[in-house]
Tab-separated table of C-alpha atoms in Angstrom:
chain	number	residue	atom	x	y	z
A	76	MET	CA	-31.680	55.380	-41.159
A	77	SER	CA	-34.428	57.943	-42.100
A	78	ALA	CA	-31.881	60.038	-44.020
A	79	ALA	CA	-30.559	56.940	-45.989
A	80	ALA	CA	-34.225	55.819	-46.750
A	81	GLY	CA	-34.961	59.333	-47.834
A	82	LEU	CA	-32.007	59.455	-50.214
A	83	ASP	CA	-32.882	56.097	-51.675
A	84	ARG	CA	-36.462	57.245	-52.291
A	85	LEU	CA	-35.146	60.464	-53.866
A	86	VAL	CA	-32.473	59.227	-56.173
A	87	GLY	CA	-32.645	55.470	-56.178
A	88	ASP	CA	-29.556	53.751	-57.876
A	89	PRO	CA	-28.198	56.240	-60.475
A	90	ARG	CA	-26.642	54.334	-63.430
A	91	TRP	CA	-23.650	56.641	-63.656
A	92	CYS	CA	-22.524	55.779	-60.012
A	93	LEU	CA	-20.777	52.498	-59.272
A	94	HIS	CA	-22.942	50.443	-56.932
A	95	PRO	CA	-21.564	48.180	-54.126
A	96	VAL	CA	-23.614	45.147	-55.449
A	97	VAL	CA	-21.808	45.560	-58.951
A	98	VAL	CA	-18.534	45.382	-56.996
A	99	MET	CA	-19.931	42.142	-55.115
A	100	GLY	CA	-20.990	40.649	-58.356
A	101	TRP	CA	-17.573	41.245	-60.037
A	102	CYS	CA	-15.839	39.511	-57.035
A	103	ILE	CA	-18.318	36.570	-57.109
A	104	SER	CA	-17.671	36.002	-60.776
A	105	ARG	CA	-13.931	35.780	-60.268
A	106	LEU	CA	-14.106	33.676	-57.056
A	107	ARG	CA	-16.466	31.282	-58.827
A	108	ARG	CA	-13.958	30.699	-61.582
A	109	LEU	CA	-11.258	30.038	-59.170
A	110	ALA	CA	-13.383	27.623	-57.236
A	111	GLU	CA	-14.658	25.702	-60.228
A	112	HIS	CA	-11.123	25.445	-61.694
A	113	TRP	CA	-9.952	23.925	-58.402
A	114	ALA	CA	-12.967	21.828	-57.611
A	115	GLY	CA	-13.980	20.567	-61.006
A	116	ASP	CA	-17.036	18.323	-60.718
A	117	ARG	CA	-16.363	17.021	-57.178
A	118	PRO	CA	-19.586	17.911	-55.139
A	119	TRP	CA	-17.740	18.010	-51.689
A	120	ALA	CA	-15.114	20.444	-53.201
A	121	LEU	CA	-17.712	22.596	-54.737
A	122	ARG	CA	-19.505	22.858	-51.472
A	123	LEU	CA	-16.331	23.823	-49.834
A	124	GLY	CA	-15.467	26.356	-52.525
A	125	GLY	CA	-18.986	27.818	-52.181
A	126	GLY	CA	-18.496	28.098	-48.361
A	127	VAL	CA	-15.252	29.921	-48.838
A	128	ILE	CA	-16.756	32.304	-51.439
A	129	THR	CA	-19.497	33.034	-48.967
A	130	ALA	CA	-17.228	33.614	-46.108
A	131	VAL	CA	-14.904	35.847	-48.088
A	132	LEU	CA	-17.596	37.908	-49.697
A	133	VAL	CA	-19.894	38.326	-46.661
A	134	GLY	CA	-16.946	38.865	-44.349
A	135	GLY	CA	-15.195	41.319	-46.710
A	136	SER	CA	-18.370	43.264	-47.327
A	137	SER	CA	-19.288	43.563	-43.678
A	138	GLY	CA	-15.684	44.447	-42.796
A	139	ALA	CA	-15.610	47.253	-45.445
A	140	GLY	CA	-18.810	48.674	-43.914
A	141	TRP	CA	-17.463	48.440	-40.489
A	142	LEU	CA	-14.321	50.303	-41.476
A	143	LEU	CA	-16.392	53.171	-42.982
A	144	GLU	CA	-18.497	53.171	-39.689
A	145	GLN	CA	-15.414	53.529	-37.570
A	146	TRP	CA	-14.117	56.299	-39.715
A	147	ALA	CA	-17.601	58.166	-39.473
A	148	LEU	CA	-17.416	57.688	-35.707
A	149	GLY	CA	-14.243	59.492	-35.662
A	150	ARG	CA	-11.920	56.673	-34.714
A	151	ALA	CA	-9.626	57.059	-37.801
A	152	LEU	CA	-8.736	60.379	-39.607
A	153	PRO	CA	-10.999	62.368	-37.338
A	154	ASP	CA	-10.245	65.553	-39.421
A	155	ALA	CA	-12.019	63.925	-42.344
A	156	ARG	CA	-15.047	62.796	-40.412
A	157	PRO	CA	-17.541	64.876	-42.345
A	158	ALA	CA	-16.444	63.306	-45.492
A	159	ALA	CA	-16.952	59.783	-43.854
A	160	LEU	CA	-20.378	60.686	-42.586
A	161	PHE	CA	-21.404	61.785	-46.104
A	162	LEU	CA	-20.106	58.427	-47.569
A	163	LEU	CA	-21.762	56.479	-44.834
A	164	TRP	CA	-25.066	58.191	-45.840
A	165	ILE	CA	-24.674	57.299	-49.511
A	166	ALA	CA	-23.485	53.766	-48.643
A	167	LEU	CA	-26.493	53.103	-46.442
A	168	ALA	CA	-28.877	54.418	-49.107
A	169	SER	CA	-27.178	52.052	-51.622
A	170	ALA	CA	-28.282	49.036	-49.496
A	171	LEU	CA	-31.913	49.880	-49.950
A	172	ALA	CA	-33.859	49.352	-53.232
A	173	GLY	CA	-37.200	51.103	-52.577
A	174	ARG	CA	-37.071	53.515	-55.472
A	175	SER	CA	-35.353	51.178	-58.011
A	176	LEU	CA	-37.994	48.504	-57.371
A	177	GLU	CA	-40.682	51.090	-57.951
A	178	GLN	CA	-39.241	52.274	-61.166
A	179	ALA	CA	-38.723	48.818	-62.484
A	180	VAL	CA	-42.277	47.635	-61.775
A	181	ARG	CA	-43.790	50.852	-62.970
A	182	GLY	CA	-41.821	50.617	-66.176
A	183	VAL	CA	-43.524	47.304	-66.765
A	184	LEU	CA	-47.015	48.842	-66.119
A	185	ARG	CA	-46.276	51.798	-68.367
A	186	ALA	CA	-45.346	49.548	-71.247
A	187	LEU	CA	-48.408	47.371	-71.054
A	188	ALA	CA	-49.942	48.992	-74.256
A	189	ASP	CA	-47.076	47.385	-76.236
A	190	LEU	CA	-46.858	43.799	-75.186
A	191	ALA	CA	-43.425	43.306	-76.701
A	192	ALA	CA	-42.047	46.223	-74.746
A	193	ALA	CA	-43.778	44.983	-71.566
A	194	ARG	CA	-42.340	41.641	-71.903
A	195	THR	CA	-38.912	42.976	-72.349
A	196	ALA	CA	-39.120	45.385	-69.312
A	197	LEU	CA	-40.405	42.392	-67.292
A	198	SER	CA	-37.557	40.118	-68.435
A	199	TRP	CA	-35.170	42.548	-66.684
A	200	ILE	CA	-36.594	41.916	-63.172
A	201	VAL	CA	-37.984	38.325	-63.071
A	202	GLY	CA	-36.451	34.898	-63.700
A	203	ARG	CA	-39.346	33.331	-65.501
A	204	ASP	CA	-39.697	33.193	-69.330
A	205	THR	CA	-41.661	36.244	-70.482
A	206	THR	CA	-41.737	35.772	-74.322
A	207	GLU	CA	-45.316	34.531	-74.553
A	208	LEU	CA	-47.000	36.151	-71.556
A	209	ASN	CA	-50.299	37.916	-72.070
A	210	GLN	CA	-51.220	41.154	-70.359
A	211	ALA	CA	-52.770	39.456	-67.376
A	212	GLU	CA	-49.831	37.301	-66.915
A	213	ILE	CA	-47.458	40.169	-67.185
A	214	VAL	CA	-49.393	42.084	-64.468
A	215	ARG	CA	-49.389	39.087	-62.293
A	216	ALA	CA	-45.623	38.726	-62.564
A	217	ALA	CA	-45.180	42.507	-61.808
A	218	ALA	CA	-47.216	42.049	-58.708
A	219	GLU	CA	-45.240	39.069	-57.587
A	220	THR	CA	-41.938	40.642	-58.117
A	221	ALA	CA	-43.196	43.768	-56.324
A	222	SER	CA	-44.124	41.728	-53.308
A	223	GLU	CA	-41.161	39.385	-53.212
A	224	ASN	CA	-38.455	41.940	-54.000
A	225	ALA	CA	-39.945	44.368	-51.330
A	226	VAL	CA	-38.649	42.024	-48.652
A	227	ASP	CA	-35.352	40.984	-50.401
A	228	GLY	CA	-34.448	44.427	-51.738
A	229	LEU	CA	-36.010	46.759	-49.110
A	230	PHE	CA	-37.171	45.362	-45.821
A	231	ALA	CA	-34.503	42.808	-45.142
A	232	PRO	CA	-31.685	45.220	-45.435
A	233	LEU	CA	-33.574	47.830	-43.655
A	234	PHE	CA	-34.183	45.324	-40.798
A	235	TRP	CA	-30.345	44.651	-40.453
A	236	MET	CA	-29.680	48.364	-40.490
A	237	LEU	CA	-32.027	48.796	-37.719
A	238	VAL	CA	-30.426	46.014	-35.777
A	239	GLY	CA	-27.067	47.703	-36.248
A	240	ALA	CA	-28.383	51.039	-35.248
A	241	GLY	CA	-29.785	49.330	-32.057
A	242	LEU	CA	-26.461	47.933	-31.202
A	243	TRP	CA	-24.997	51.373	-31.375
A	244	SER	CA	-27.911	52.881	-29.200
A	245	ALA	CA	-26.989	50.274	-26.631
A	246	GLY	CA	-23.472	51.675	-26.529
A	247	LEU	CA	-21.784	48.950	-28.462
A	248	SER	CA	-20.123	51.360	-31.019
A	249	SER	CA	-17.469	48.983	-31.840
A	250	ALA	CA	-19.805	46.332	-32.986
A	251	PRO	CA	-20.843	45.887	-36.453
A	252	GLY	CA	-23.322	48.755	-37.142
A	253	PRO	CA	-26.031	49.432	-39.651
A	254	LEU	CA	-23.741	49.572	-42.790
A	255	ALA	CA	-21.770	46.424	-41.812
A	256	LEU	CA	-24.873	44.395	-41.237
A	257	ALA	CA	-26.708	45.717	-44.333
A	258	TRP	CA	-23.625	45.228	-46.662
A	259	GLY	CA	-23.147	41.704	-45.127
A	260	PHE	CA	-26.797	40.955	-45.992
A	261	LYS	CA	-26.479	42.324	-49.545
A	262	ALA	CA	-23.468	40.117	-50.106
A	263	ALA	CA	-25.457	36.985	-49.173
A	264	SER	CA	-28.406	38.237	-51.390
A	265	THR	CA	-26.137	38.758	-54.290
A	266	LEU	CA	-24.505	35.331	-53.756
A	267	ASP	CA	-28.012	33.817	-53.828
A	268	SER	CA	-29.028	35.682	-56.920
A	269	MET	CA	-25.849	34.623	-58.831
A	270	LEU	CA	-25.136	31.195	-57.547
A	271	GLY	CA	-28.257	30.029	-55.901
A	272	TYR	CA	-29.565	27.980	-58.893
A	273	ARG	CA	-30.230	24.163	-58.402
A	274	GLN	CA	-28.552	23.138	-61.631
A	275	GLY	CA	-25.197	21.951	-62.799
A	276	ARG	CA	-22.254	22.814	-60.477
A	277	LEU	CA	-24.271	25.450	-58.744
A	278	LEU	CA	-26.388	22.805	-57.078
A	279	TRP	CA	-23.351	22.530	-54.709
A	280	LEU	CA	-21.364	25.634	-55.298
A	281	GLY	CA	-24.343	27.914	-54.511
A	282	THR	CA	-25.577	26.059	-51.381
A	283	ALA	CA	-23.854	28.207	-48.707
A	284	GLY	CA	-24.956	31.538	-50.130
A	285	ALA	CA	-28.444	30.364	-50.694
A	286	ARG	CA	-28.824	28.950	-47.225
A	287	LEU	CA	-27.298	32.114	-45.553
A	288	ASP	CA	-29.645	34.308	-47.561
A	289	ASP	CA	-32.637	32.278	-46.501
A	290	LEU	CA	-31.572	32.539	-42.895
A	291	LEU	CA	-31.042	36.270	-43.000
A	292	VAL	CA	-34.354	36.960	-44.781
A	293	TRP	CA	-36.450	34.621	-42.588
A	294	LEU	CA	-37.188	36.946	-39.633
A	295	PRO	CA	-37.578	40.171	-41.680
A	296	CYS	CA	-39.984	38.341	-44.049
A	297	ARG	CA	-42.217	37.262	-41.167
A	298	LEU	CA	-42.097	40.741	-39.713
A	299	VAL	CA	-43.327	42.169	-42.945
A	300	ALA	CA	-46.167	39.610	-42.913
A	301	LEU	CA	-46.938	40.619	-39.310
A	302	SER	CA	-46.949	44.357	-39.853
A	303	LEU	CA	-48.129	44.769	-43.431
A	304	PRO	CA	-51.866	44.512	-42.457
A	305	LEU	CA	-51.216	47.568	-40.266
A	306	ALA	CA	-50.012	49.492	-43.302
A	307	ALA	CA	-53.147	48.276	-45.124
A	308	GLY	CA	-55.384	49.648	-42.410
A	309	ALA	CA	-56.234	46.521	-40.464
A	310	GLY	CA	-56.940	46.439	-36.790
A	311	PRO	CA	-54.766	44.784	-34.171
A	312	ASP	CA	-56.666	41.515	-34.789
A	313	GLY	CA	-55.746	41.714	-38.546
A	314	TRP	CA	-52.012	41.552	-37.706
A	315	LEU	CA	-52.108	38.053	-36.511
A	316	ARG	CA	-54.651	36.976	-39.092
A	317	GLY	CA	-52.435	38.384	-41.841
A	318	LEU	CA	-49.406	36.619	-40.599
A	319	ALA	CA	-51.320	33.333	-40.230
A	320	ALA	CA	-52.686	33.678	-43.736
A	321	ALA	CA	-49.233	34.446	-45.224
A	322	LEU	CA	-47.687	31.447	-43.434
A	323	ARG	CA	-50.458	29.130	-44.552
A	324	ASP	CA	-50.451	30.107	-48.135
A	325	GLY	CA	-46.604	30.461	-48.389
A	326	ALA	CA	-45.881	27.055	-46.878
A	327	PRO	CA	-46.097	25.040	-50.168
A	328	ASP	CA	-43.555	27.299	-51.858
A	329	PRO	CA	-40.100	25.604	-52.164
A	330	SER	CA	-38.577	28.922	-50.848
A	331	PRO	CA	-38.900	29.483	-47.078
A	332	ASN	CA	-39.447	33.169	-47.708
A	333	ALA	CA	-40.642	33.980	-51.220
A	334	GLY	CA	-44.117	32.439	-50.840
A	335	VAL	CA	-44.542	34.053	-47.489
A	336	SER	CA	-43.628	37.553	-48.733
A	337	GLN	CA	-46.007	37.154	-51.874
A	338	ALA	CA	-48.783	35.836	-49.814
A	339	ALA	CA	-48.553	38.727	-47.354
A	340	TYR	CA	-49.017	41.222	-50.116
A	341	ALA	CA	-51.636	39.134	-51.913
A	342	HIS	CA	-53.804	39.218	-48.729
A	343	ALA	CA	-53.090	42.811	-47.888
A	344	ALA	CA	-53.874	43.964	-51.365
A	345	ASP	CA	-56.754	41.528	-51.789
A	346	VAL	CA	-55.484	39.853	-55.098
A	347	GLN	CA	-54.837	36.241	-56.053
A	348	LEU	CA	-51.229	35.445	-56.928
A	349	GLY	CA	-49.498	32.239	-58.012
A	350	GLY	CA	-50.160	29.842	-60.887
A	351	LEU	CA	-48.218	28.380	-63.743
A	352	ASN	CA	-44.729	29.979	-64.653
A	353	ARG	CA	-42.448	28.910	-67.453
A	354	TYR	CA	-38.629	28.688	-66.678
A	355	GLY	CA	-36.802	27.943	-69.857
A	356	ASP	CA	-38.525	24.760	-71.165
A	357	GLN	CA	-40.170	23.836	-67.901
A	358	LEU	CA	-43.591	24.774	-66.603
A	359	LYS	CA	-43.800	25.210	-62.742
A	360	ALA	CA	-47.023	25.400	-60.757
A	361	LYS	CA	-46.624	27.919	-57.946
A	362	PRO	CA	-49.197	27.716	-55.137
A	363	LEU	CA	-52.239	30.001	-55.330
A	364	LEU	CA	-52.030	32.818	-52.654
A	365	ALA	CA	-55.157	34.495	-51.325
A	366	ALA	CA	-57.118	32.125	-53.686
A	367	GLY	CA	-60.459	33.361	-54.713
A	368	SER	CA	-59.514	37.043	-54.594
A	369	PRO	CA	-59.658	39.099	-57.747
A	370	LEU	CA	-56.720	38.685	-60.240
A	371	PRO	CA	-54.312	41.605	-59.974
A	372	ASN	CA	-54.558	44.587	-62.300
A	373	PRO	CA	-52.317	47.614	-62.592
A	374	ALA	CA	-54.236	49.465	-59.939
A	375	ALA	CA	-53.552	46.552	-57.457
A	376	VAL	CA	-49.833	46.542	-58.322
A	377	GLU	CA	-49.769	50.330	-57.534
A	378	ARG	CA	-51.465	49.540	-54.282
A	379	MET	CA	-48.731	47.067	-53.411
A	380	LEU	CA	-46.117	49.638	-54.097
A	381	ARG	CA	-47.852	52.233	-51.933
A	382	LEU	CA	-48.231	49.589	-49.029
A	383	SER	CA	-44.379	49.107	-49.249
A	384	LEU	CA	-43.839	52.895	-48.831
A	385	ARG	CA	-46.174	53.003	-45.836
A	386	LEU	CA	-44.670	50.045	-44.288
A	387	GLU	CA	-41.118	51.442	-44.636
A	388	LEU	CA	-42.290	54.602	-42.876
A	389	LEU	CA	-43.839	52.581	-40.082
A	390	TRP	CA	-40.566	50.507	-39.642
A	391	LEU	CA	-38.490	53.623	-39.593
A	392	LEU	CA	-40.760	55.141	-36.876
A	393	ALA	CA	-40.720	51.965	-34.884
A	394	GLY	CA	-36.873	51.710	-35.207
A	395	LEU	CA	-36.599	55.317	-33.882
A	396	ALA	CA	-38.813	54.518	-30.959
A	397	VAL	CA	-36.923	51.475	-29.934
A	398	GLY	CA	-33.531	53.239	-30.431
A	399	ILE	CA	-34.662	56.049	-28.176
A	400	ALA	CA	-35.874	53.590	-25.587
A	401	ILE	CA	-32.638	51.587	-25.649
A	402	GLY	CA	-30.540	54.829	-25.329
A	403	ALA	CA	-32.783	56.091	-22.432
A	404	GLY	CA	-32.332	52.692	-20.758
A	405	GLY	CA	-28.572	52.792	-21.034
A	406	SER	CA	-28.510	56.404	-19.736
A	407	ALA	CA	-30.635	55.450	-16.761
A	408	GLN	CA	-28.049	52.737	-15.798
């Protein structure tokens, strides 16, 4: 896991390299057309079609990861195992988005002197309308995407990788391992990104993928809220206070996870997030997070990015310790 995380931080997602999420998106687009052609406007048929798309994509992505894992373990084409290990390393790194998130957010901050350029850079990474945002609103949006996507793009897939590695440490090498679970999560996350909108046919077609993504992010999100105060330098008592504050402030958000993840970072970085956002022709009032704290500035956004890096290192160390303990327990038996 550490090697994969290191590769992600070193090279990110090179544009010249085909990314697994791009393949997942291609599959979703084609499966969606087939499902809508069959289901028409019938809600029950669209829900069924969305469930089939979810099962096919998540199952297929997990299965592809499992096959590569078994190859890397020497259970198929043992003479080519070094190549399989190399591919497994790259594939694991592709499931993490630590560097790409940093690059995207810092691109917005670097462009702040030119509002038009900053709005354009921001529009690539947020769903809200950016055309009329002032500098303070652009910075707040960058802070909110840095906090929400840290969970969706980094810590949730890392959590499922660590779960898979734990299964292997326990001697269950035939079970889905780190790549199978990480790619399964990425499939659910991509489904939510492409189909998880509450409008038109997607109100029914995207339900299964969105619900699965919410479920798979739920625990990692709360573990981030629990452990982020440690990365910020808080003592043991601060862990539970940080978690309680994140759960309290994030509860009004319609998403079971987005508000909690943003609130965790808001309290850890001591900034106020939330407020009015425009989506198309609609204004939506998001709950205030860490209300009364200073509004975010570029330095606060950089602080959030550093917190994510520290927390990633802490998770990797904790995962290594748990893996060693599991392995030692298995050997003792």
